[in-house]
JSON list of C-alpha atoms in Angstrom, two decimals:
[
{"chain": "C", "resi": 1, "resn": "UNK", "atom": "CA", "xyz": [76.34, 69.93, 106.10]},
{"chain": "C", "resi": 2, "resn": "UNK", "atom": "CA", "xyz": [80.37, 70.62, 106.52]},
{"chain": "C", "resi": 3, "resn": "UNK", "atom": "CA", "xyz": [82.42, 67.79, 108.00]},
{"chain": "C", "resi": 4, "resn": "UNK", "atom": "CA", "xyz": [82.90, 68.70, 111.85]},
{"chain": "C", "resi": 5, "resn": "UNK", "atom": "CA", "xyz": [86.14, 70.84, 112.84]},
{"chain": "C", "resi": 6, "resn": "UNK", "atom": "CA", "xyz": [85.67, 73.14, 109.06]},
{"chain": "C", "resi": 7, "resn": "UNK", "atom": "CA", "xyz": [84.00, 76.52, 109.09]},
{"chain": "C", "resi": 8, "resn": "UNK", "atom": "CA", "xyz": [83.56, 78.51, 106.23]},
{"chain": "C", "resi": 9, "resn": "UNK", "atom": "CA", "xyz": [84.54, 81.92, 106.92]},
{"chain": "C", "resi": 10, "resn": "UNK", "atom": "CA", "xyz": [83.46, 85.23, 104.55]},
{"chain": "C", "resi": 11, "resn": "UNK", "atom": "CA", "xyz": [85.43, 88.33, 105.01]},
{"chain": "C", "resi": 12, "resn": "UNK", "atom": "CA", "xyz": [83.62, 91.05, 106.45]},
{"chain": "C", "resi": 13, "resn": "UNK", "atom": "CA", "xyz": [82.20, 92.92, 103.75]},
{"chain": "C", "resi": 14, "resn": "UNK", "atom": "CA", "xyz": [83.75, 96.72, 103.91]},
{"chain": "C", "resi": 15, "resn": "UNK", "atom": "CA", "xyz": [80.86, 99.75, 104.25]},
{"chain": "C", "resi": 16, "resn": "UNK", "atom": "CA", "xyz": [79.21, 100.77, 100.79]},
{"chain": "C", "resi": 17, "resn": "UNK", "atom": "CA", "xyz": [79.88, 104.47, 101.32]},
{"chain": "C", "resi": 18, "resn": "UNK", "atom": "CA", "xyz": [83.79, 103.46, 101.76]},
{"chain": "C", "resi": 19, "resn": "UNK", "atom": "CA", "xyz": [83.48, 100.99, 98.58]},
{"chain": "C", "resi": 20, "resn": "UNK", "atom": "CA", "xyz": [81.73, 104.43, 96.82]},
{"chain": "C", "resi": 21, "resn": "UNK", "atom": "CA", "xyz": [84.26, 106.62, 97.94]},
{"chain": "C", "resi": 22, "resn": "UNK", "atom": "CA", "xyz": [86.91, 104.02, 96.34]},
{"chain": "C", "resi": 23, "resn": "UNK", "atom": "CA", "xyz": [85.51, 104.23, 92.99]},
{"chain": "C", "resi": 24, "resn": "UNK", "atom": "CA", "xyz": [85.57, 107.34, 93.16]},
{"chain": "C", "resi": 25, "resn": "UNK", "atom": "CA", "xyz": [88.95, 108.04, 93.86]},
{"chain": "C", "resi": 26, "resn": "UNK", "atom": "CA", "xyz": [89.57, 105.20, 91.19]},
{"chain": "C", "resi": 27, "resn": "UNK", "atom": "CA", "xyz": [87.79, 107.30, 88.61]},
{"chain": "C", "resi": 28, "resn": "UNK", "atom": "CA", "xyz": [89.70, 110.77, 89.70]},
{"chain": "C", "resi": 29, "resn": "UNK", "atom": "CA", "xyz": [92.91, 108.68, 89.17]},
{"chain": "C", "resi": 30, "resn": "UNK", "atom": "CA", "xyz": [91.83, 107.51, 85.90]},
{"chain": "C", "resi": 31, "resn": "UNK", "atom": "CA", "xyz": [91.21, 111.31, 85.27]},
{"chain": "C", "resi": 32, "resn": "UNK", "atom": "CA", "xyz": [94.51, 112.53, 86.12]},
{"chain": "C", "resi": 33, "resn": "UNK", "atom": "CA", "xyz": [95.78, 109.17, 84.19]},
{"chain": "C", "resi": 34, "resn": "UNK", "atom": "CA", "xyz": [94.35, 110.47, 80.82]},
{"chain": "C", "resi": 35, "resn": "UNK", "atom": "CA", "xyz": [95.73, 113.96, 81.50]},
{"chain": "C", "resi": 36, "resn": "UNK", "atom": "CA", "xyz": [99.08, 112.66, 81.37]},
{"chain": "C", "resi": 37, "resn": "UNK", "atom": "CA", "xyz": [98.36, 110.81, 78.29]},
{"chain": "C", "resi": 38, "resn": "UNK", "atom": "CA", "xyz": [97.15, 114.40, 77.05]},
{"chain": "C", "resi": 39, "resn": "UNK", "atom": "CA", "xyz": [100.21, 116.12, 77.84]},
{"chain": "C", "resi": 40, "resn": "UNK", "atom": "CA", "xyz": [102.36, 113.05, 76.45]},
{"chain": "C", "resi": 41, "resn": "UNK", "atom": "CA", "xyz": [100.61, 113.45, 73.48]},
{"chain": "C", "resi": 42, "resn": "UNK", "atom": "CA", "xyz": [100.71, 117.52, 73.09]},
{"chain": "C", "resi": 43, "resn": "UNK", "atom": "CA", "xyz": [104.75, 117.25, 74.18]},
{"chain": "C", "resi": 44, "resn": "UNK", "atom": "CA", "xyz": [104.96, 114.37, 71.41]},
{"chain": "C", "resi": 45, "resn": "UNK", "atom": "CA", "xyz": [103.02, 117.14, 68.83]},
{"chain": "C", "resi": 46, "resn": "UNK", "atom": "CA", "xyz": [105.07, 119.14, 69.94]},
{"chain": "C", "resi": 47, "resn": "UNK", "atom": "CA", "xyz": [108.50, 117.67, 70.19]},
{"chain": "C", "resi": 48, "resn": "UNK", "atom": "CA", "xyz": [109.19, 118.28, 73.08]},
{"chain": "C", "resi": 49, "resn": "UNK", "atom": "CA", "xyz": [111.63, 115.71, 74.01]},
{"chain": "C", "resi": 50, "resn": "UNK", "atom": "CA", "xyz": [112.78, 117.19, 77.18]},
{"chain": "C", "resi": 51, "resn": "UNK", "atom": "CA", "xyz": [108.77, 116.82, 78.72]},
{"chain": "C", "resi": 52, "resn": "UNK", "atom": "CA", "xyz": [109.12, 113.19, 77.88]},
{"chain": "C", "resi": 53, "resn": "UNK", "atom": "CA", "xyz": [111.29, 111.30, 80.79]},
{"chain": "C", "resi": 54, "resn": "UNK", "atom": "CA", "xyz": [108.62, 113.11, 83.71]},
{"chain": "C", "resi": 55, "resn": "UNK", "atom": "CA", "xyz": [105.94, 112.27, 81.90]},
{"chain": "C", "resi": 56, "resn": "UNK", "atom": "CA", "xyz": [107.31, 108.84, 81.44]},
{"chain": "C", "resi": 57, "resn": "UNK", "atom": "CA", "xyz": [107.67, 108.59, 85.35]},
{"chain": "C", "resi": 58, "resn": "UNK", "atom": "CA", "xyz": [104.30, 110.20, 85.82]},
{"chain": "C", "resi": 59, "resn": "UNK", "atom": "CA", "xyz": [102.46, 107.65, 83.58]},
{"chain": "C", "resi": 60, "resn": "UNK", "atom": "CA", "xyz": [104.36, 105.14, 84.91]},
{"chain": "C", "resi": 61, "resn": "UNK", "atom": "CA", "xyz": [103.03, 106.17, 88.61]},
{"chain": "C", "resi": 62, "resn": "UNK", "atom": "CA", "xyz": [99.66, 106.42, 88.22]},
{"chain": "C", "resi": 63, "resn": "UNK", "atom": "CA", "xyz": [99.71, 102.63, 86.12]},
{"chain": "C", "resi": 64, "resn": "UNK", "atom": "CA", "xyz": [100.81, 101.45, 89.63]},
{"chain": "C", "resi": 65, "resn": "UNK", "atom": "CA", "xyz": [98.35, 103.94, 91.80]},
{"chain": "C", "resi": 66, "resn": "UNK", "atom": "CA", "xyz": [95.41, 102.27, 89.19]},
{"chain": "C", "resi": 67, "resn": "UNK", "atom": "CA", "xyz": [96.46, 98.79, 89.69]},
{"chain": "C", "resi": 68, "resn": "UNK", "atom": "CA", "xyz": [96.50, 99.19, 93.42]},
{"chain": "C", "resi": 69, "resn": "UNK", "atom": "CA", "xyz": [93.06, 100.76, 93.17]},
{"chain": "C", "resi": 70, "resn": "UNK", "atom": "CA", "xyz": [91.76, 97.81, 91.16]},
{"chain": "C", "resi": 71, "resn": "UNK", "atom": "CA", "xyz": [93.15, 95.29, 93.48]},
{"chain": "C", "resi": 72, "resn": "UNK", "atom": "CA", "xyz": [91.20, 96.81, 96.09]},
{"chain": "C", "resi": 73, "resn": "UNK", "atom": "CA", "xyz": [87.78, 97.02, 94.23]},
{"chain": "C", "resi": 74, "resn": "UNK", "atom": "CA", "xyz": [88.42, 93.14, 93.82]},
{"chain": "C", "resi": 75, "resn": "UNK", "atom": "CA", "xyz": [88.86, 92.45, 96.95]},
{"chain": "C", "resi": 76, "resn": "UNK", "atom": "CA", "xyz": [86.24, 94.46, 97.87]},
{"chain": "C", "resi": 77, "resn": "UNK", "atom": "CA", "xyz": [83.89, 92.71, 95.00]},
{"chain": "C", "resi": 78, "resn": "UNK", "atom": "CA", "xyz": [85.20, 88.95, 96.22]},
{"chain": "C", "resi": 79, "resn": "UNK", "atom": "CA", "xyz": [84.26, 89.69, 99.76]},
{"chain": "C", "resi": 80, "resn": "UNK", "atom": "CA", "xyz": [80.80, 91.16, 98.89]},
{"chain": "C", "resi": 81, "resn": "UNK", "atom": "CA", "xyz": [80.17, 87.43, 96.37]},
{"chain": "C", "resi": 82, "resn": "UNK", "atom": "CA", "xyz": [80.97, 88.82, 93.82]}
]
């Protein structure tokens, strides 16, 4: 029994088909992610320098589009119980 006054509240858990439509966005991300890896890697081959800085600041944005992404699947998995 919980001591009188204290509820324990779960989050509403969000709809499966949005939590499957997250993941897979997620994975399209991660997709696009390894492309620029590909291209950093071809322009590194290739040396060319002047590709770098973009693909620097296109790396760089889908790091922070993927962490968002995985922040939300957490929270997602924590309100489920998981």
């Amino acid at each position: 029994a919980q001591p009188e006054g204290l509820t324990t509240r779960r989050a509403p858990v969000p709809d499966r088909a949005q939590f499957i439509a997250a993941l897979e966005a997620e994975h399209a991300a991660f997709e696009e992610f390894v492309g620029v890896l590909e291209s950093e890697s071809a322009a590194l081959a290739g040396n060319d320098i002047d590709a770098l800085p973009a693909l620097a600041r296109a790396k760089s944005d889908k790091v922070v589009l993927l962490s968002r992404m995985f922040e939300e699947r957490r929270a997602f998995m924590h309100a489920a119980g998981f």
